[in-house]
CSV table of N, CA and C in Angstrom, one decimal:
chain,number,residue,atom,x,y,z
A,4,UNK,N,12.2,9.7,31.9
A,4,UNK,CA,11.3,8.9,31.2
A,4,UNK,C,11.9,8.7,29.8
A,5,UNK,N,12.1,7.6,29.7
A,5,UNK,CA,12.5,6.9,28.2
A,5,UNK,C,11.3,7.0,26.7
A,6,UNK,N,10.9,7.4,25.8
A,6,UNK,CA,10.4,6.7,25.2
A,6,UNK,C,11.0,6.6,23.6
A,7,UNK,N,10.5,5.5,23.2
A,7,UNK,CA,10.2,4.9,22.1
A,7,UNK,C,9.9,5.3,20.8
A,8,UNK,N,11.2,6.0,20.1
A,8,UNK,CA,10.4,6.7,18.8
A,8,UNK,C,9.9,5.4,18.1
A,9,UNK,N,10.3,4.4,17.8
A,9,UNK,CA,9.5,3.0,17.1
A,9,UNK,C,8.0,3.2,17.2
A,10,UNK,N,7.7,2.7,17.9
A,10,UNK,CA,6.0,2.8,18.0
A,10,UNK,C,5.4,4.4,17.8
A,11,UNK,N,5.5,5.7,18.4
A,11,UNK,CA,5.2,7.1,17.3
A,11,UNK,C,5.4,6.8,15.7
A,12,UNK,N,6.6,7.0,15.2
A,12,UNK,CA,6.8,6.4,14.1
A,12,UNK,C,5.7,5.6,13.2
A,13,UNK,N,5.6,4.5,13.9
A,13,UNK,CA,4.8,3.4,13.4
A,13,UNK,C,3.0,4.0,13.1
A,14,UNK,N,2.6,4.6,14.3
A,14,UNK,CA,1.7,5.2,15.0
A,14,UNK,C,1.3,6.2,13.7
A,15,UNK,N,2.5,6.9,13.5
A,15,UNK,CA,2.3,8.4,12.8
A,15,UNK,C,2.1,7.8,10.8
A,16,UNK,N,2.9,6.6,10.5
A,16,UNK,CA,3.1,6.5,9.1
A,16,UNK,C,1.6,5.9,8.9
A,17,UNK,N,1.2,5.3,10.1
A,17,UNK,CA,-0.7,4.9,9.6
A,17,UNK,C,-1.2,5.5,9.6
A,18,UNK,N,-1.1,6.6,10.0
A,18,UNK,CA,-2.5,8.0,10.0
A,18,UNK,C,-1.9,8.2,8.7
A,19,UNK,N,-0.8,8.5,8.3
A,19,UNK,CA,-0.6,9.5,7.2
A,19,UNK,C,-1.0,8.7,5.8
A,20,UNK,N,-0.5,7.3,6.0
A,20,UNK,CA,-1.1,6.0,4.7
A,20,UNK,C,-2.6,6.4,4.5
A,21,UNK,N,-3.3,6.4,5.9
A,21,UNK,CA,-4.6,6.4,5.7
A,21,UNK,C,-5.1,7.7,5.1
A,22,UNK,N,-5.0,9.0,5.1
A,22,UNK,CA,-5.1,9.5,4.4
A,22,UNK,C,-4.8,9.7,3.5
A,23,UNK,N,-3.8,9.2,2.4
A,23,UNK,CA,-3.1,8.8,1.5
A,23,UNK,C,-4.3,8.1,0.7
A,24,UNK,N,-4.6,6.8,1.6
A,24,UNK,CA,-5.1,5.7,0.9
A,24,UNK,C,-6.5,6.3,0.7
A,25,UNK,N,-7.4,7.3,1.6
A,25,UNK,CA,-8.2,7.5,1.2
A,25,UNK,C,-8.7,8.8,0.1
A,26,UNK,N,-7.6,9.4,0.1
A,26,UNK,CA,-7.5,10.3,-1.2
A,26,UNK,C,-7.2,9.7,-2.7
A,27,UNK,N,-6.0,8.5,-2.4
A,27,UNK,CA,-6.3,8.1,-3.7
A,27,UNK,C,-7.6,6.9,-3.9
A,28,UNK,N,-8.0,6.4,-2.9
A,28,UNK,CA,-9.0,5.6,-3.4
A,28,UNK,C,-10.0,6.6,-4.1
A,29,UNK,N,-10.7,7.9,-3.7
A,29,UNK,CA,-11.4,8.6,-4.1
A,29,UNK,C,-11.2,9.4,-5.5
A,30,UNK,N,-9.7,9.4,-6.2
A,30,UNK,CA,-9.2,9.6,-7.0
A,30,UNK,C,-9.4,8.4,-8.3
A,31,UNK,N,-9.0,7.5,-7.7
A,31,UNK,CA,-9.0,6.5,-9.0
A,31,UNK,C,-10.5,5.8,-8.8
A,32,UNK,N,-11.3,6.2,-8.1
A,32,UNK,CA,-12.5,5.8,-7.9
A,32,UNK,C,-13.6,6.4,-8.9
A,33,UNK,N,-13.4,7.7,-8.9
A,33,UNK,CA,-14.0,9.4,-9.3
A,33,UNK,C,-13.2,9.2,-11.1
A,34,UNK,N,-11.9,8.8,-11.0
A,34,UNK,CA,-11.4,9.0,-12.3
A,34,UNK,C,-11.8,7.8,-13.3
A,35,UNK,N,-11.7,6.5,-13.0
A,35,UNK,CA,-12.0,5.4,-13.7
A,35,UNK,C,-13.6,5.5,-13.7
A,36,UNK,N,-14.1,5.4,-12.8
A,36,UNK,CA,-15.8,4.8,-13.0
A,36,UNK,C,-16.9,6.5,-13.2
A,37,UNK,N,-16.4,7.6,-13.3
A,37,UNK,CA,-17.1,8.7,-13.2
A,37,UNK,C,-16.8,9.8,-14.6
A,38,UNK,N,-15.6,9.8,-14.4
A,38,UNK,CA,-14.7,11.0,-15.4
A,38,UNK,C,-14.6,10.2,-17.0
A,39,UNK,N,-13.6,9.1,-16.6
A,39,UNK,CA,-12.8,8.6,-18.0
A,39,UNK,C,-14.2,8.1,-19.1
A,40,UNK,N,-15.0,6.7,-18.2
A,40,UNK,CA,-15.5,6.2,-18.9
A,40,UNK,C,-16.7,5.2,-18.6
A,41,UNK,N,-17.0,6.4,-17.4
A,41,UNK,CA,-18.5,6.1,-17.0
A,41,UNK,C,-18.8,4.7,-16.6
A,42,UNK,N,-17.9,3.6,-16.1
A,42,UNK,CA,-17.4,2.5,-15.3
A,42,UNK,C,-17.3,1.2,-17.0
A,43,UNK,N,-17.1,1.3,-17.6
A,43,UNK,CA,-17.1,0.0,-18.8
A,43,UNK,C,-15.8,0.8,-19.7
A,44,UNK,N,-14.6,-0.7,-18.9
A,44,UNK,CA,-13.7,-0.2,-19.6
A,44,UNK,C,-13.0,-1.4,-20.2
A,45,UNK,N,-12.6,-1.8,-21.0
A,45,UNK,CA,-11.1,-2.7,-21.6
A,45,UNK,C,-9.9,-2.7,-21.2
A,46,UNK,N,-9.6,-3.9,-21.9
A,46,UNK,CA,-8.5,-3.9,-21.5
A,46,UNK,C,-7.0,-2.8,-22.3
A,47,UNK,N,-7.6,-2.6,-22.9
A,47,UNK,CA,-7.3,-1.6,-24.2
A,47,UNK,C,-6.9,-0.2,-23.5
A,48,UNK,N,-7.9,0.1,-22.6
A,48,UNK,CA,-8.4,1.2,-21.7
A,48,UNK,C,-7.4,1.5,-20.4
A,49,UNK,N,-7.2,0.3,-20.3
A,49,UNK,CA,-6.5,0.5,-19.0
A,49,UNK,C,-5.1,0.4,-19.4
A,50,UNK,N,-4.7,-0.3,-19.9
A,50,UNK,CA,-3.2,-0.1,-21.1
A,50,UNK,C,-2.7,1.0,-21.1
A,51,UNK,N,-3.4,1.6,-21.8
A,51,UNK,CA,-3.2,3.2,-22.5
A,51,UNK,C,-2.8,3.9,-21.4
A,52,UNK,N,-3.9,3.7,-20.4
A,52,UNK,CA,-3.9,5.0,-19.0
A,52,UNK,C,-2.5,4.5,-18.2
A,53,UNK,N,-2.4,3.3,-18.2
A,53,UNK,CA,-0.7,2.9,-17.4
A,53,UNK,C,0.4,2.7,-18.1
A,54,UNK,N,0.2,3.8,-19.7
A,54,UNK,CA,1.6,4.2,-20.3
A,54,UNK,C,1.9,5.7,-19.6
A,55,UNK,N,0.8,6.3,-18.9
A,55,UNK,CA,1.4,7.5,-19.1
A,55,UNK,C,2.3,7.5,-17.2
A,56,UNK,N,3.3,7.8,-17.2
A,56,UNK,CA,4.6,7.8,-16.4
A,56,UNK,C,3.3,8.7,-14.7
A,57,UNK,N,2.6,9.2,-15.1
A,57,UNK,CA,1.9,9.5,-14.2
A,57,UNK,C,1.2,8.5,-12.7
A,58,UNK,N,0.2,8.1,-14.1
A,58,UNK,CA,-0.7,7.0,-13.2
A,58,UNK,C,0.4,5.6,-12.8
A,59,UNK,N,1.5,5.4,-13.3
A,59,UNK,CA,2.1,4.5,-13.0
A,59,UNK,C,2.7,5.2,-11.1
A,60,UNK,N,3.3,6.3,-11.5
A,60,UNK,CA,3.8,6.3,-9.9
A,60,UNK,C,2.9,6.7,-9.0
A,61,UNK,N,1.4,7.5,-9.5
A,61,UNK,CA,0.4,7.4,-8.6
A,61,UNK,C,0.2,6.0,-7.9
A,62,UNK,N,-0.2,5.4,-8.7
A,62,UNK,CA,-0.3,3.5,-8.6
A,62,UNK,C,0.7,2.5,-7.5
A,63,UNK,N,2.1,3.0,-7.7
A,63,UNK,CA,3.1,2.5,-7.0
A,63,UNK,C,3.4,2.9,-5.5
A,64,UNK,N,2.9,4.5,-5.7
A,64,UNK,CA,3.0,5.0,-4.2
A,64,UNK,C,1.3,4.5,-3.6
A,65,UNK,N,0.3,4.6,-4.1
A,65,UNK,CA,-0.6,3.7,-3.7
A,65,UNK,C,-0.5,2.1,-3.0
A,66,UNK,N,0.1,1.6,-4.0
A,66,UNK,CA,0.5,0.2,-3.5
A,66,UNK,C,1.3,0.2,-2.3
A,67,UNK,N,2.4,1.3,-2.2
A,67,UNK,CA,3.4,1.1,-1.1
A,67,UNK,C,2.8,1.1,0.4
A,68,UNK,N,1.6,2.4,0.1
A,68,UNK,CA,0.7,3.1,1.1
A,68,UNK,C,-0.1,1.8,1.7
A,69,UNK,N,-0.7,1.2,0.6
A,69,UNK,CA,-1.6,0.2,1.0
A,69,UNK,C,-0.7,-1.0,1.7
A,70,UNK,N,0.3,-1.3,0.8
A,70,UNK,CA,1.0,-2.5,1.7
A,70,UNK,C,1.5,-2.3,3.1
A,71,UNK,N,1.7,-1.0,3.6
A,71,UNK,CA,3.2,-0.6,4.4
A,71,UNK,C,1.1,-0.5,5.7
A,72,UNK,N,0.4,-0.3,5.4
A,72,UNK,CA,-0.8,0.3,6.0
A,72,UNK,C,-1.6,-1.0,6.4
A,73,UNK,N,-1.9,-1.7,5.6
A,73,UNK,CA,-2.1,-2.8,5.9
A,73,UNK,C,-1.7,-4.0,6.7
A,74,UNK,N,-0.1,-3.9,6.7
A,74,UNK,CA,0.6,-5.5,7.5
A,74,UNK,C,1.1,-4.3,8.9
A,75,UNK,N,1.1,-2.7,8.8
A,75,UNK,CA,1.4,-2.5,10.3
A,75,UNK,C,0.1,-2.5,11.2
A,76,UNK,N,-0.9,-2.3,10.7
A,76,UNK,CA,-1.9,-3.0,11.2
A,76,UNK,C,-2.4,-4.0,11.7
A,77,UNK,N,-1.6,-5.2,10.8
A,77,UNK,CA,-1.5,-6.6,11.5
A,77,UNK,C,-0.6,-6.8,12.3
A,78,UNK,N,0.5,-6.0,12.1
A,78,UNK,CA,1.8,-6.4,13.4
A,78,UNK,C,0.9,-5.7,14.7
A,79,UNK,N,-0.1,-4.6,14.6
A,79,UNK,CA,-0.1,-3.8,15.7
A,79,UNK,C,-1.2,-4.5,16.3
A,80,UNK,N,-2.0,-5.5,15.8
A,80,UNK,CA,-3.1,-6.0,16.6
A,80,UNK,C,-2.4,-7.1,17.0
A,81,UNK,N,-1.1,-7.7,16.6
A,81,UNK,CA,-0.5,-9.2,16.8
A,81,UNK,C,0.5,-8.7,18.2
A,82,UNK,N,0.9,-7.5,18.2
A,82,UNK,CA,1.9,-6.8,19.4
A,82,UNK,C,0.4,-6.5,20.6
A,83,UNK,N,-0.4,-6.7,20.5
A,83,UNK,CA,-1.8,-6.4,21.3
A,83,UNK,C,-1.4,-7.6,22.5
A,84,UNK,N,-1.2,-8.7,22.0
A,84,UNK,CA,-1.4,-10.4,22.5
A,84,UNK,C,-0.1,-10.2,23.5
A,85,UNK,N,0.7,-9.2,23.2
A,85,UNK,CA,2.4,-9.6,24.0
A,85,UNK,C,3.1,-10.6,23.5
A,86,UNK,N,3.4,-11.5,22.7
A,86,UNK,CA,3.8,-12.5,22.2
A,86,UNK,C,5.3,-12.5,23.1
A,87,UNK,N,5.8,-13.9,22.6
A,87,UNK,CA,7.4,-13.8,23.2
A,87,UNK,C,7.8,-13.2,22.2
A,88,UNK,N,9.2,-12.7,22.2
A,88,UNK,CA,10.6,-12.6,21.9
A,88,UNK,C,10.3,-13.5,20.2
A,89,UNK,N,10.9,-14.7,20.7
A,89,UNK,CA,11.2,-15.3,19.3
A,89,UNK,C,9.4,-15.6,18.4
A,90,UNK,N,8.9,-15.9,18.8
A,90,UNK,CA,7.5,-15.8,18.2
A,90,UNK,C,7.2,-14.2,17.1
A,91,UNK,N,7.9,-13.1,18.2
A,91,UNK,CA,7.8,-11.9,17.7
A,91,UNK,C,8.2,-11.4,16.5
A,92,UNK,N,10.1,-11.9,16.5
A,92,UNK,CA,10.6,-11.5,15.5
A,92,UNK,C,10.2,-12.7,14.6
A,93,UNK,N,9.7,-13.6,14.7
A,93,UNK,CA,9.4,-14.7,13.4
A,93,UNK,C,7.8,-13.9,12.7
A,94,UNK,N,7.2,-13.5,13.5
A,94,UNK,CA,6.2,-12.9,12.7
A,94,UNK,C,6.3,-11.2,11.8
A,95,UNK,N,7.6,-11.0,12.8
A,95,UNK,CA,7.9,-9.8,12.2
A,95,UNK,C,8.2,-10.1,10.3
A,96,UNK,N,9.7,-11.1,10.4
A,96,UNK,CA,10.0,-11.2,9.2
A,96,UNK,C,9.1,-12.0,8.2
A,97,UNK,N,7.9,-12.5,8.6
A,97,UNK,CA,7.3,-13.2,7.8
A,97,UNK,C,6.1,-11.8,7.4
A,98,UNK,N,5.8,-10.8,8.0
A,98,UNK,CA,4.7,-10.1,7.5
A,98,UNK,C,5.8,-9.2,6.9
A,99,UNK,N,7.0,-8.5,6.9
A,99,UNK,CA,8.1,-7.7,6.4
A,99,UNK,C,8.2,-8.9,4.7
A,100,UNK,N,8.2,-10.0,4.7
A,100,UNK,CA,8.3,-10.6,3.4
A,100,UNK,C,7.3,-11.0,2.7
A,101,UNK,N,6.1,-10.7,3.0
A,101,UNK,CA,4.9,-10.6,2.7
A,101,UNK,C,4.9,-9.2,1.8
A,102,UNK,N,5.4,-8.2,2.5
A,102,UNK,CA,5.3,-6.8,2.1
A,102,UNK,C,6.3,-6.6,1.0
A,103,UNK,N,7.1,-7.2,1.2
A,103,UNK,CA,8.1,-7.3,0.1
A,103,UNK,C,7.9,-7.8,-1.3
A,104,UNK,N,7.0,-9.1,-1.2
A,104,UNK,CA,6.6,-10.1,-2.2
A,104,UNK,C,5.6,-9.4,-2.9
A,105,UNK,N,4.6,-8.5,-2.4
A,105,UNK,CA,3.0,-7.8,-2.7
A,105,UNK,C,3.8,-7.0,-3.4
A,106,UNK,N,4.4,-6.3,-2.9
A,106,UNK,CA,4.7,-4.5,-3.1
A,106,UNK,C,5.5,-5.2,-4.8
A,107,UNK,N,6.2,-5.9,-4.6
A,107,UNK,CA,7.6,-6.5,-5.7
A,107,UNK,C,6.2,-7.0,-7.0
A,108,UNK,N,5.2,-7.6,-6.9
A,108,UNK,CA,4.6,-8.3,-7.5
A,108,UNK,C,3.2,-7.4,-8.2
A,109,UNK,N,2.9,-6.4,-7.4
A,109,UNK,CA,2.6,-5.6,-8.0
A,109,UNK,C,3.2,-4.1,-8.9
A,110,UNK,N,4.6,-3.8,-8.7
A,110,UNK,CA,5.6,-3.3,-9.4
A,110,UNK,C,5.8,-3.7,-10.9
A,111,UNK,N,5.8,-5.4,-10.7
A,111,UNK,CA,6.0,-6.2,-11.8
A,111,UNK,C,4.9,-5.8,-12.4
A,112,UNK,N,3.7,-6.2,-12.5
A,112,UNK,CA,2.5,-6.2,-13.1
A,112,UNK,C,2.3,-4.5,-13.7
A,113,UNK,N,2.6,-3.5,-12.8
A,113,UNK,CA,2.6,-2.4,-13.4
A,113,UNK,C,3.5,-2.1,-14.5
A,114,UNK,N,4.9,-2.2,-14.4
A,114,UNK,CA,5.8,-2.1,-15.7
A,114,UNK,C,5.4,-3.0,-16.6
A,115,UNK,N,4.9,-4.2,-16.4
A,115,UNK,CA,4.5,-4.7,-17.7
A,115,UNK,C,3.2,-4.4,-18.2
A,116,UNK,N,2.4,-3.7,-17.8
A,116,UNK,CA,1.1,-3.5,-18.1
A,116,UNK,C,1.8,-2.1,-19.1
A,117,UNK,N,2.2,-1.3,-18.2
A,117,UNK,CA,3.1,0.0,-18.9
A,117,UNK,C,4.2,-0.7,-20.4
A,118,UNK,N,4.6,-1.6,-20.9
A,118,UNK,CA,5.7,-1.9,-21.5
A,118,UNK,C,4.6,-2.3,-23.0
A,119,UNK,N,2.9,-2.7,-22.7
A,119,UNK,CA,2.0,-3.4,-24.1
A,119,UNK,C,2.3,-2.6,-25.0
């Protein structure tokens, strides 16, 4: 019997995103609206907190989690249907450059929020 480390793989990096994602949601959830400043904040506020080298790569491996967690979820309910061959890999690379464009676009936004 053959099998398929692709799909385990695939299988194993959702469970582990998702706990990811729900540790840091409960993190920046508990820290921003609870700890820092009681939910009323500026923009002043949020500045300051994405100079420090910390919350920036908290933030980025966040975003990776959420993007990489999000579109394998869509490929895994769109691999549900059996599609063809070429239908397959066209959706492949269009949700892969989707992930690319988010992940790239919110990178951006963070170094420049970190650079005021």
């Amino acid at each position: 019997m053959h099998a398929e480390k692709g799909p385990f793989y695939s299988w194993f990096l959702q469970r582990i995103t998702a706990i990811f994602l729900a540790g840091g949601l409960v993190t920046h959830f508990c820290v921003l609206h609870y700890l820092v400043s009681k939910g009323s904040q500026d923009i002043g506020d949020i500045i300051s907190r994405l100079t420090s080298t910390n919350w920036i790569v908290f933030y980025l491996c966040f975003l990776a989690a959420l993007v990489y967690h999000g579109l394998n979820g869509v490929w895994a309910i769109f691999i549900d249907f059996n599609p063809g061959k070429g239908f397959k890999k066209a959706i492949y690379v269009l949700l892969y450059s989707i992930g690319i464009f988010t992940f790239s676009a919110g990178a951006v936004v963070l170094f420049w929020a970190s650079q005021r």
